[in-house]
Short mmCIF file of C-alpha atoms in Angstrom, two decimals:
data_model
loop_
_atom_site.label_atom_id
_atom_site.label_comp_id
_atom_site.label_asym_id
_atom_site.label_seq_id
_atom_site.Cartn_x
_atom_site.Cartn_y
_atom_site.Cartn_z
CA MET Q 25 0.00 0.00 0.00
CA LEU Q 26 1.35 3.41 -0.96
CA PRO Q 27 1.73 6.05 1.75
CA PRO Q 28 -0.87 8.83 1.86
CA THR Q 29 -0.06 11.78 -0.37
CA PRO Q 30 0.36 14.92 1.72
CA ASN Q 31 -0.88 18.30 0.60
CA ASP Q 32 2.64 19.31 -0.33
CA PRO Q 33 3.09 20.85 -3.76
CA GLY Q 34 6.84 20.31 -3.39
CA ALA Q 35 6.60 16.57 -2.76
CA ILE Q 36 8.85 14.22 -4.72
CA ARG Q 37 7.90 10.57 -5.24
CA ILE Q 38 9.97 7.47 -5.89
CA THR Q 39 8.64 5.83 -9.05
CA ALA Q 40 11.06 2.92 -9.51
CA VAL Q 41 14.21 1.31 -8.14
CA GLU Q 42 16.45 -0.45 -10.64
CA THR Q 43 19.84 -2.14 -10.74
CA VAL Q 44 22.63 -2.06 -13.30
CA VAL Q 45 25.21 -4.83 -12.92
CA VAL Q 46 28.70 -4.19 -14.27
CA ASN Q 47 31.27 -6.98 -14.36
CA ALA Q 48 34.64 -5.55 -13.32
CA GLU Q 49 36.54 -8.79 -13.99
CA MET Q 50 37.20 -9.94 -10.42
CA ARG Q 51 33.86 -8.76 -9.04
CA ASN Q 52 30.53 -7.29 -10.11
CA TRP Q 53 29.50 -3.73 -9.34
CA ILE Q 54 25.80 -3.50 -8.46
CA LEU Q 55 24.70 0.06 -9.27
CA VAL Q 56 21.32 1.12 -7.89
CA LYS Q 57 19.18 3.69 -9.69
CA VAL Q 58 16.25 5.36 -7.93
CA ARG Q 59 13.86 7.17 -10.27
CA THR Q 60 11.49 9.97 -9.21
CA ASP Q 61 8.48 11.73 -10.66
CA GLN Q 62 10.58 14.86 -11.18
CA ASP Q 63 11.91 15.13 -14.71
CA GLY Q 64 15.61 14.24 -14.76
CA LEU Q 65 15.92 13.74 -11.00
CA VAL Q 66 17.42 10.31 -10.33
CA GLY Q 67 19.77 9.04 -7.67
CA TRP Q 68 22.61 6.53 -7.93
CA GLY Q 69 24.02 4.25 -5.26
CA GLU Q 70 26.04 1.06 -5.09
CA ALA Q 71 25.29 -2.30 -3.46
CA SER Q 72 28.20 -4.47 -4.60
CA LEU Q 73 28.74 -7.67 -2.59
CA ASN Q 74 31.23 -10.28 -3.76
CA TRP Q 75 29.73 -13.65 -4.77
CA LYS Q 76 26.20 -12.48 -3.91
CA THR Q 77 25.28 -10.42 -6.99
CA ARG Q 78 22.01 -12.09 -7.94
CA ALA Q 79 20.89 -12.29 -4.33
CA VAL Q 80 21.44 -8.55 -3.80
CA VAL Q 81 19.70 -7.66 -7.07
CA GLY Q 82 16.71 -9.72 -5.96
CA ALA Q 83 16.71 -8.04 -2.55
CA VAL Q 84 16.70 -4.60 -4.17
CA GLU Q 85 13.68 -5.63 -6.26
CA ASP Q 86 11.86 -6.88 -3.15
CA LEU Q 87 12.62 -3.74 -1.15
CA ALA Q 88 11.56 -1.48 -4.00
CA THR Q 89 7.92 -2.52 -3.58
CA MET Q 90 7.98 -1.06 -0.07
CA ILE Q 91 9.22 2.40 -1.01
CA VAL Q 92 7.74 3.30 -4.40
CA GLY Q 93 5.48 6.30 -3.86
CA ARG Q 94 7.44 7.66 -0.91
CA ASP Q 95 9.44 10.89 -0.83
CA PRO Q 96 13.13 9.96 -1.32
CA ARG Q 97 14.22 12.90 0.80
CA ASP Q 98 12.69 11.33 3.90
CA ILE Q 99 15.73 9.10 4.22
CA GLU Q 100 15.23 8.03 7.84
CA GLN Q 101 11.61 7.10 7.17
CA VAL Q 102 12.40 5.15 4.00
CA LEU Q 103 15.10 3.23 5.88
CA ARG Q 104 12.68 2.40 8.69
CA VAL Q 105 10.15 1.09 6.20
CA MET Q 106 12.71 -1.20 4.59
CA THR Q 107 14.02 -2.53 7.90
CA LYS Q 108 10.90 -2.59 10.09
CA HIS Q 109 8.52 -3.85 7.41
CA SER Q 110 10.92 -6.59 6.30
CA TYR Q 111 9.91 -8.33 9.56
CA TYR Q 112 12.85 -10.77 9.66
CA ARG Q 113 16.14 -9.19 10.65
CA LEU Q 114 18.09 -8.49 7.49
CA GLY Q 115 21.53 -10.03 7.02
CA ILE Q 116 24.40 -8.96 4.81
CA VAL Q 117 22.45 -9.38 1.54
CA GLY Q 118 19.43 -7.35 2.65
CA VAL Q 119 21.47 -4.64 4.35
CA THR Q 120 23.75 -4.31 1.31
CA ALA Q 121 20.66 -3.78 -0.85
CA ILE Q 122 19.42 -1.13 1.59
CA SER Q 123 22.84 0.55 1.58
CA GLY Q 124 22.79 0.97 -2.19
CA ILE Q 125 19.27 2.39 -2.13
CA GLU Q 126 20.24 4.74 0.72
CA HIS Q 127 23.23 6.11 -1.23
CA ALA Q 128 20.84 6.93 -4.08
CA LEU Q 129 18.46 8.74 -1.72
CA TRP Q 130 21.29 10.96 -0.53
CA ASP Q 131 22.22 11.62 -4.16
CA ILE Q 132 18.64 12.73 -4.85
CA LEU Q 133 18.50 14.92 -1.74
CA GLY Q 134 21.77 16.64 -2.63
CA LYS Q 135 20.69 17.24 -6.21
CA SER Q 136 17.30 18.58 -5.11
CA LEU Q 137 19.04 21.13 -2.88
CA GLY Q 138 22.00 21.85 -5.14
CA GLN Q 139 24.44 20.72 -2.43
CA PRO Q 140 27.12 18.01 -2.17
CA VAL Q 141 26.17 15.17 0.15
CA TRP Q 142 28.98 15.94 2.59
CA ARG Q 143 27.34 19.28 3.31
CA LEU Q 144 24.15 17.48 4.34
CA LEU Q 145 26.05 14.98 6.52
CA GLY Q 146 27.35 17.74 8.79
CA GLY Q 147 29.65 19.77 6.59
CA GLN Q 148 33.36 19.87 5.90
CA VAL Q 149 35.76 18.93 8.69
CA ARG Q 150 38.97 18.51 6.62
CA ASP Q 151 40.60 20.00 3.55
CA ARG Q 152 41.55 16.71 1.87
CA VAL Q 153 40.96 12.98 2.33
CA ARG Q 154 43.88 10.61 2.77
CA VAL Q 155 43.65 7.38 0.77
CA TYR Q 156 45.55 4.13 0.31
CA THR Q 157 45.59 1.41 -2.29
CA HIS Q 158 46.76 -2.19 -2.62
CA LEU Q 159 49.48 -3.97 -4.53
CA GLY Q 160 48.54 -3.81 -8.19
CA LEU Q 161 46.90 -0.39 -7.71
CA GLY Q 162 43.49 -1.99 -7.29
CA ASP Q 163 43.98 -5.06 -9.50
CA MET Q 164 42.40 -7.78 -7.36
CA ARG Q 165 44.66 -10.49 -8.77
CA SER Q 166 47.71 -8.66 -7.47
CA VAL Q 167 46.06 -8.11 -4.09
CA TYR Q 168 45.59 -11.83 -3.43
CA ASP Q 169 48.12 -13.49 -5.73
CA THR Q 170 51.36 -11.71 -4.82
CA VAL Q 171 53.22 -14.64 -3.34
CA ASP Q 172 56.92 -14.14 -4.05
CA GLU Q 173 59.47 -11.47 -3.21
CA GLY Q 174 60.07 -10.32 -6.78
CA GLN Q 175 56.38 -9.64 -7.42
CA LEU Q 176 56.10 -7.87 -4.09
CA ARG Q 177 59.05 -5.58 -4.77
CA GLU Q 178 57.87 -4.66 -8.26
CA ARG Q 179 54.25 -4.01 -7.31
CA ALA Q 180 55.06 -2.07 -4.14
CA ALA Q 181 57.46 0.18 -6.04
CA LYS Q 182 54.72 1.01 -8.56
CA VAL Q 183 52.37 2.05 -5.77
CA VAL Q 184 54.91 4.51 -4.38
CA GLU Q 185 55.75 5.78 -7.89
CA GLN Q 186 52.07 6.68 -8.32
CA GLY Q 187 52.27 9.02 -5.33
CA TYR Q 188 50.65 6.93 -2.58
CA ASP Q 189 52.14 7.15 0.91
CA ALA Q 190 50.15 4.18 2.26
CA LEU Q 191 49.33 0.69 1.01
CA LYS Q 192 47.75 -2.53 2.21
CA VAL Q 193 48.94 -6.09 1.65
CA VAL Q 194 47.42 -9.54 2.16
CA LEU Q 195 50.33 -11.86 2.94
CA ILE Q 196 49.34 -13.88 6.00
CA PRO Q 197 49.27 -17.57 4.94
CA TYR Q 198 46.16 -19.70 5.25
CA GLY Q 199 46.40 -21.49 8.55
CA GLY Q 200 44.93 -23.08 11.61
CA HIS Q 201 45.21 -22.60 15.34
CA LEU Q 202 49.01 -22.26 15.32
CA SER Q 203 51.33 -20.88 12.68
CA THR Q 204 54.31 -22.87 11.38
CA PRO Q 205 57.97 -21.77 11.49
CA ALA Q 206 58.04 -21.79 7.68
CA ASP Q 207 55.00 -19.52 7.47
CA ARG Q 208 56.47 -17.13 10.02
CA ARG Q 209 59.76 -16.97 8.09
CA HIS Q 210 57.80 -16.28 4.90
CA VAL Q 211 55.94 -13.34 6.49
CA ASP Q 212 59.21 -11.97 7.89
CA ARG Q 213 60.93 -12.13 4.48
CA MET Q 214 58.01 -10.53 2.68
CA MET Q 215 57.74 -7.69 5.17
CA SER Q 216 61.49 -7.09 4.99
CA VAL Q 217 61.28 -6.79 1.21
CA LEU Q 218 58.21 -4.55 1.42
CA ARG Q 219 59.65 -2.15 3.99
CA SER Q 220 63.00 -1.89 2.20
CA THR Q 221 61.17 -1.18 -1.08
CA VAL Q 222 58.79 1.55 0.09
CA GLY Q 223 61.04 3.11 2.72
CA PRO Q 224 60.46 4.05 6.36
CA ASP Q 225 57.78 6.70 5.87
CA VAL Q 226 55.17 4.86 3.79
CA ASP Q 227 52.40 3.42 5.95
CA ILE Q 228 51.84 -0.33 5.58
CA MET Q 229 48.64 -2.09 6.62
CA ILE Q 230 48.46 -5.89 6.83
CA ASP Q 231 45.08 -7.53 6.22
CA PHE Q 232 44.88 -10.88 8.04
CA HIS Q 233 41.45 -11.73 6.56
CA ALA Q 234 40.87 -13.57 9.86
CA ARG Q 235 43.07 -16.40 8.59
CA PRO Q 236 44.54 -17.26 12.02
CA ALA Q 237 42.12 -19.59 13.78
CA SER Q 238 43.11 -18.42 17.27
CA PRO Q 239 44.49 -15.39 19.12
CA ALA Q 240 47.72 -17.36 19.65
CA ALA Q 241 48.27 -17.80 15.91
CA ALA Q 242 47.45 -14.14 15.24
CA LEU Q 243 49.92 -13.02 17.89
CA GLN Q 244 52.69 -15.17 16.43
CA TYR Q 245 52.46 -13.12 13.25
CA ILE Q 246 51.89 -9.78 14.95
CA GLU Q 247 55.10 -10.23 16.94
CA ILE Q 248 56.97 -10.39 13.64
CA LEU Q 249 55.05 -7.58 11.97
CA GLY Q 250 55.59 -5.20 14.88
CA GLY Q 251 59.25 -4.89 13.91
CA TYR Q 252 58.24 -3.32 10.58
CA ASP Q 253 56.18 -0.49 12.08
CA PRO Q 254 52.77 -1.26 10.54
CA MET Q 255 50.00 1.31 10.54
CA PHE Q 256 47.63 -1.44 11.68
CA CYS Q 257 46.88 -5.16 11.48
CA GLU Q 258 43.41 -5.77 10.10
CA GLU Q 259 40.95 -8.48 11.13
CA PRO Q 260 43.50 -10.66 12.96
CA VAL Q 261 40.74 -12.95 14.31
CA ALA Q 262 37.22 -13.94 13.27
CA PRO Q 263 34.82 -10.99 12.85
CA GLY Q 264 32.46 -10.47 15.77
CA ASP Q 265 34.57 -12.44 18.27
CA THR Q 266 35.11 -9.59 20.69
CA GLU Q 267 36.85 -11.66 23.36
CA ALA Q 268 39.39 -13.02 20.88
CA LEU Q 269 40.08 -9.51 19.61
CA ARG Q 270 40.49 -8.26 23.17
CA ALA Q 271 42.93 -11.10 23.90
CA VAL Q 272 45.10 -10.05 20.96
CA ALA Q 273 44.94 -6.35 21.81
CA ALA Q 274 46.00 -7.03 25.40
CA ARG Q 275 49.29 -8.55 24.26
CA THR Q 276 50.45 -6.17 21.54
CA SER Q 277 51.08 -2.49 21.00
CA VAL Q 278 50.45 -2.83 17.25
CA PRO Q 279 47.17 -1.04 16.40
CA LEU Q 280 44.32 -3.35 15.39
CA ALA Q 281 41.54 -2.67 12.87
CA ALA Q 282 38.35 -4.58 12.10
CA GLY Q 283 34.72 -4.23 11.12
CA GLU Q 284 34.29 -4.79 7.38
CA ARG Q 285 32.07 -7.84 8.00
CA LEU Q 286 29.99 -6.32 10.79
CA VAL Q 287 26.46 -5.24 9.89
CA GLY Q 288 25.16 -2.07 11.50
CA LEU Q 289 25.81 -0.26 14.76
CA ARG Q 290 24.31 -3.14 16.76
CA GLU Q 291 27.18 -5.45 15.78
CA PHE Q 292 29.81 -2.73 16.26
CA LEU Q 293 28.74 -1.78 19.80
CA PRO Q 294 30.42 -4.64 21.74
CA VAL Q 295 33.61 -4.37 19.70
CA LEU Q 296 33.89 -0.62 20.17
CA SER Q 297 33.18 -0.78 23.89
CA SER Q 298 35.84 -3.48 24.33
CA LYS Q 299 38.61 -0.91 23.68
CA ALA Q 300 40.36 -3.56 21.54
CA LEU Q 301 40.31 -1.55 18.30
CA ALA Q 302 42.34 1.44 17.21
CA VAL Q 303 40.46 1.69 13.92
CA ALA Q 304 36.91 0.65 12.99
CA GLN Q 305 36.25 -0.32 9.37
CA PRO Q 306 32.56 -0.20 8.51
CA ASP Q 307 31.80 -0.85 4.86
CA LEU Q 308 29.31 1.81 3.78
CA ASN Q 309 28.06 -0.60 1.11
CA HIS Q 310 27.28 -3.35 3.60
CA THR Q 311 26.51 -1.81 6.97
CA GLY Q 312 23.37 0.17 6.18
CA GLY Q 313 24.62 3.19 4.26
CA LEU Q 314 25.85 6.66 5.15
CA LEU Q 315 23.50 7.33 8.07
CA GLU Q 316 24.43 4.08 9.79
CA GLY Q 317 28.08 4.74 9.02
CA LYS Q 318 27.84 8.13 10.72
CA ARG Q 319 26.24 6.52 13.77
CA ILE Q 320 29.04 3.96 13.97
CA ALA Q 321 31.61 6.73 13.62
CA ALA Q 322 30.00 8.76 16.41
CA VAL Q 323 30.11 5.83 18.85
CA ALA Q 324 33.66 5.04 17.75
CA ASP Q 325 34.66 8.63 18.44
CA ALA Q 326 33.19 8.38 21.94
CA GLU Q 327 35.31 5.24 22.49
CA LEU Q 328 38.47 6.99 21.14
CA VAL Q 329 38.49 4.84 17.99
CA GLY Q 330 39.26 6.11 14.51
CA VAL Q 331 37.34 5.13 11.36
CA ALA Q 332 38.81 3.88 8.08
CA PRO Q 333 35.94 2.56 5.93
CA HIS Q 334 36.42 -0.67 4.02
CA ASN Q 335 35.91 -0.22 0.27
CA PRO Q 336 37.14 -2.70 -2.35
CA ASN Q 337 34.04 -1.91 -4.40
CA GLY Q 338 33.18 0.23 -7.41
CA PRO Q 339 33.24 3.98 -8.13
CA ILE Q 340 29.88 4.95 -6.63
CA ALA Q 341 30.90 3.25 -3.37
CA GLY Q 342 34.06 5.33 -3.58
CA ALA Q 343 32.02 8.50 -4.02
CA ALA Q 344 29.90 7.67 -0.96
CA ALA Q 345 33.07 7.02 1.05
CA LEU Q 346 34.51 10.36 -0.07
CA HIS Q 347 31.51 12.33 1.18
CA PHE Q 348 31.57 10.38 4.45
CA ALA Q 349 35.26 11.15 4.97
CA VAL Q 350 34.88 14.88 4.29
CA SER Q 351 32.26 15.15 7.04
CA THR Q 352 33.52 12.69 9.71
CA PRO Q 353 35.94 14.06 12.34
CA ASN Q 354 37.49 10.74 13.45
CA PHE Q 355 38.13 9.53 9.90
CA VAL Q 356 41.68 8.17 9.46
CA ILE Q 357 42.24 6.91 5.90
CA GLN Q 358 40.18 5.56 2.99
CA GLU Q 359 40.69 2.37 0.98
CA GLU Q 360 40.26 2.91 -2.76
CA MET Q 361 40.36 0.68 -5.85
CA SER Q 362 40.50 3.08 -8.79
CA GLY Q 363 42.79 0.76 -10.78
CA ALA Q 364 40.56 -2.30 -10.51
CA VAL Q 365 40.00 -2.34 -14.29
CA ASP Q 366 41.50 -0.34 -17.16
CA TRP Q 367 38.11 1.19 -18.00
CA TYR Q 368 37.29 2.18 -14.38
CA ASP Q 369 36.27 5.73 -15.38
CA GLU Q 370 34.24 4.82 -18.48
CA VAL Q 371 31.06 3.54 -16.81
CA VAL Q 372 30.91 6.00 -13.93
CA SER Q 373 32.19 9.55 -13.85
CA ALA Q 374 32.91 9.97 -10.13
CA PRO Q 375 34.12 12.90 -8.00
CA MET Q 376 37.26 11.24 -6.60
CA LYS Q 377 40.21 13.32 -7.79
CA ARG Q 378 43.48 12.04 -6.39
CA VAL Q 379 46.49 14.28 -5.80
CA GLY Q 380 49.33 12.20 -4.41
CA SER Q 381 47.82 10.16 -1.60
CA HIS Q 382 44.74 12.34 -1.10
CA TRP Q 383 41.34 12.95 -2.65
CA GLU Q 384 40.22 16.51 -3.19
CA ILE Q 385 36.95 17.88 -1.78
CA PRO Q 386 34.06 17.49 -4.28
CA THR Q 387 31.68 20.38 -5.00
CA ALA Q 388 29.05 18.92 -7.37
CA PRO Q 389 25.50 18.40 -6.03
CA GLY Q 390 24.57 14.99 -4.63
CA LEU Q 391 27.25 12.33 -4.78
CA GLY Q 392 28.58 13.93 -7.95
CA VAL Q 393 28.37 10.78 -10.07
CA GLU Q 394 27.17 10.25 -13.63
CA VAL Q 395 26.55 6.78 -15.06
CA ASP Q 396 26.94 5.88 -18.73
CA GLU Q 397 24.44 3.03 -19.02
CA ALA Q 398 25.53 2.25 -22.58
CA ALA Q 399 29.10 1.75 -21.34
CA ALA Q 400 27.78 -0.35 -18.47
CA ALA Q 401 25.99 -2.62 -20.94
CA ARG Q 402 29.36 -3.48 -22.49
CA HIS Q 403 30.33 -5.23 -19.24
CA PRO Q 404 27.33 -7.41 -18.32
CA TYR Q 405 27.05 -9.71 -15.32
CA GLU Q 406 29.38 -12.69 -15.12
CA PRO Q 407 29.93 -15.08 -12.21
CA GLU Q 408 32.78 -13.80 -10.07
CA VAL Q 409 36.11 -15.56 -9.64
CA PRO Q 410 35.84 -17.73 -6.49
CA HIS Q 411 39.11 -16.67 -4.84
CA SER Q 412 38.08 -18.38 -1.63
CA SER Q 413 38.41 -21.82 -3.22
CA SER Q 414 42.17 -21.62 -2.61
CA ALA Q 415 41.70 -21.42 1.17
CA VAL Q 416 42.44 -25.09 1.79
CA LEU Q 417 45.34 -26.54 3.78
CA GLY Q 418 47.56 -29.33 2.52
CA ASP Q 419 45.54 -31.96 4.34
CA GLY Q 420 42.26 -30.78 2.81
CA THR Q 421 41.05 -28.68 5.75
CA VAL Q 422 38.90 -25.74 4.58
CA VAL Q 423 39.96 -22.52 6.33
CA ASP Q 424 39.11 -18.81 6.28
CA TRP Q 425 39.91 -17.03 3.06
#
């Protein structure tokens, strides 16, 4: 049932919610388009979720029936309809769909007012936004498949040559409850090569991907990594296991980061209150959108925790992250993947303008994105590469990717 139409000559109505799927080789971008009854006024968001493309697209279609006819500028109310009227608590698929729709609502609101979204989220709190990339400058194969010292040296040098002063690597081996001497020697060698290549002043982040199956195994690696002055170690234990994270934090001075797989403020609360994190990493594509991200950031700030949003996704997710960073006081650094494919800028014209290791402040209304749907059609949906299939030990044990 559509909501009652108020006597408001300035009302705007949602008329349709659509998705455009773009295959970016290693993953699909799920772009969300919200149409309105105002000529030319549409909003764009992103709801990309690796290996769940068709599920998210279906969730967007289901949620659309709840919000057609509503005013897209009533963002809080539209979000409540999608969450409260879904009845069952939404998991990662449903909340990712909501996040993409929510981005588009902010885009519409900004365009309707002629203001960039960051202005509506509280205004500007910094003059530029620090960013980091991965080995391969966003190429997902390099991120996960850099396994020898020569590759590491070459790819790290290219990152620094492009002007970045921070990068992240994924080099913790797949493992169980204890690490092996060989694996520890491998991590030591790789970090030695990496630090000698980039120099002492480039920040290095190490993503564990929760591969250690225990705090003890995580600490065995962190003891080695501490000698190379990392910016932080990310997701050293399973997401949501607050006690395990606290056990690691109690025995190291290396800053810890986590949160990309947590959904909403509710799941962040126990982790933030534990004082185990230095940096929280909500994914604005997966945790409920910009409003929920701001709530998480506010609680993190109260707990003396910084925020560095997770974002290995597409260009509209990057635009949302940019506006969040401009307006969030305890923001630390932003992950970005602008080199994920050679044609990254062809489908979406986005406001992220990098100078060195920073994005500039955008000024265009809304999120500042434009989508070329004809270009998008040249890269239709394809099943994503199942990287996680390699997360198997020599004896056949399946472990965390």
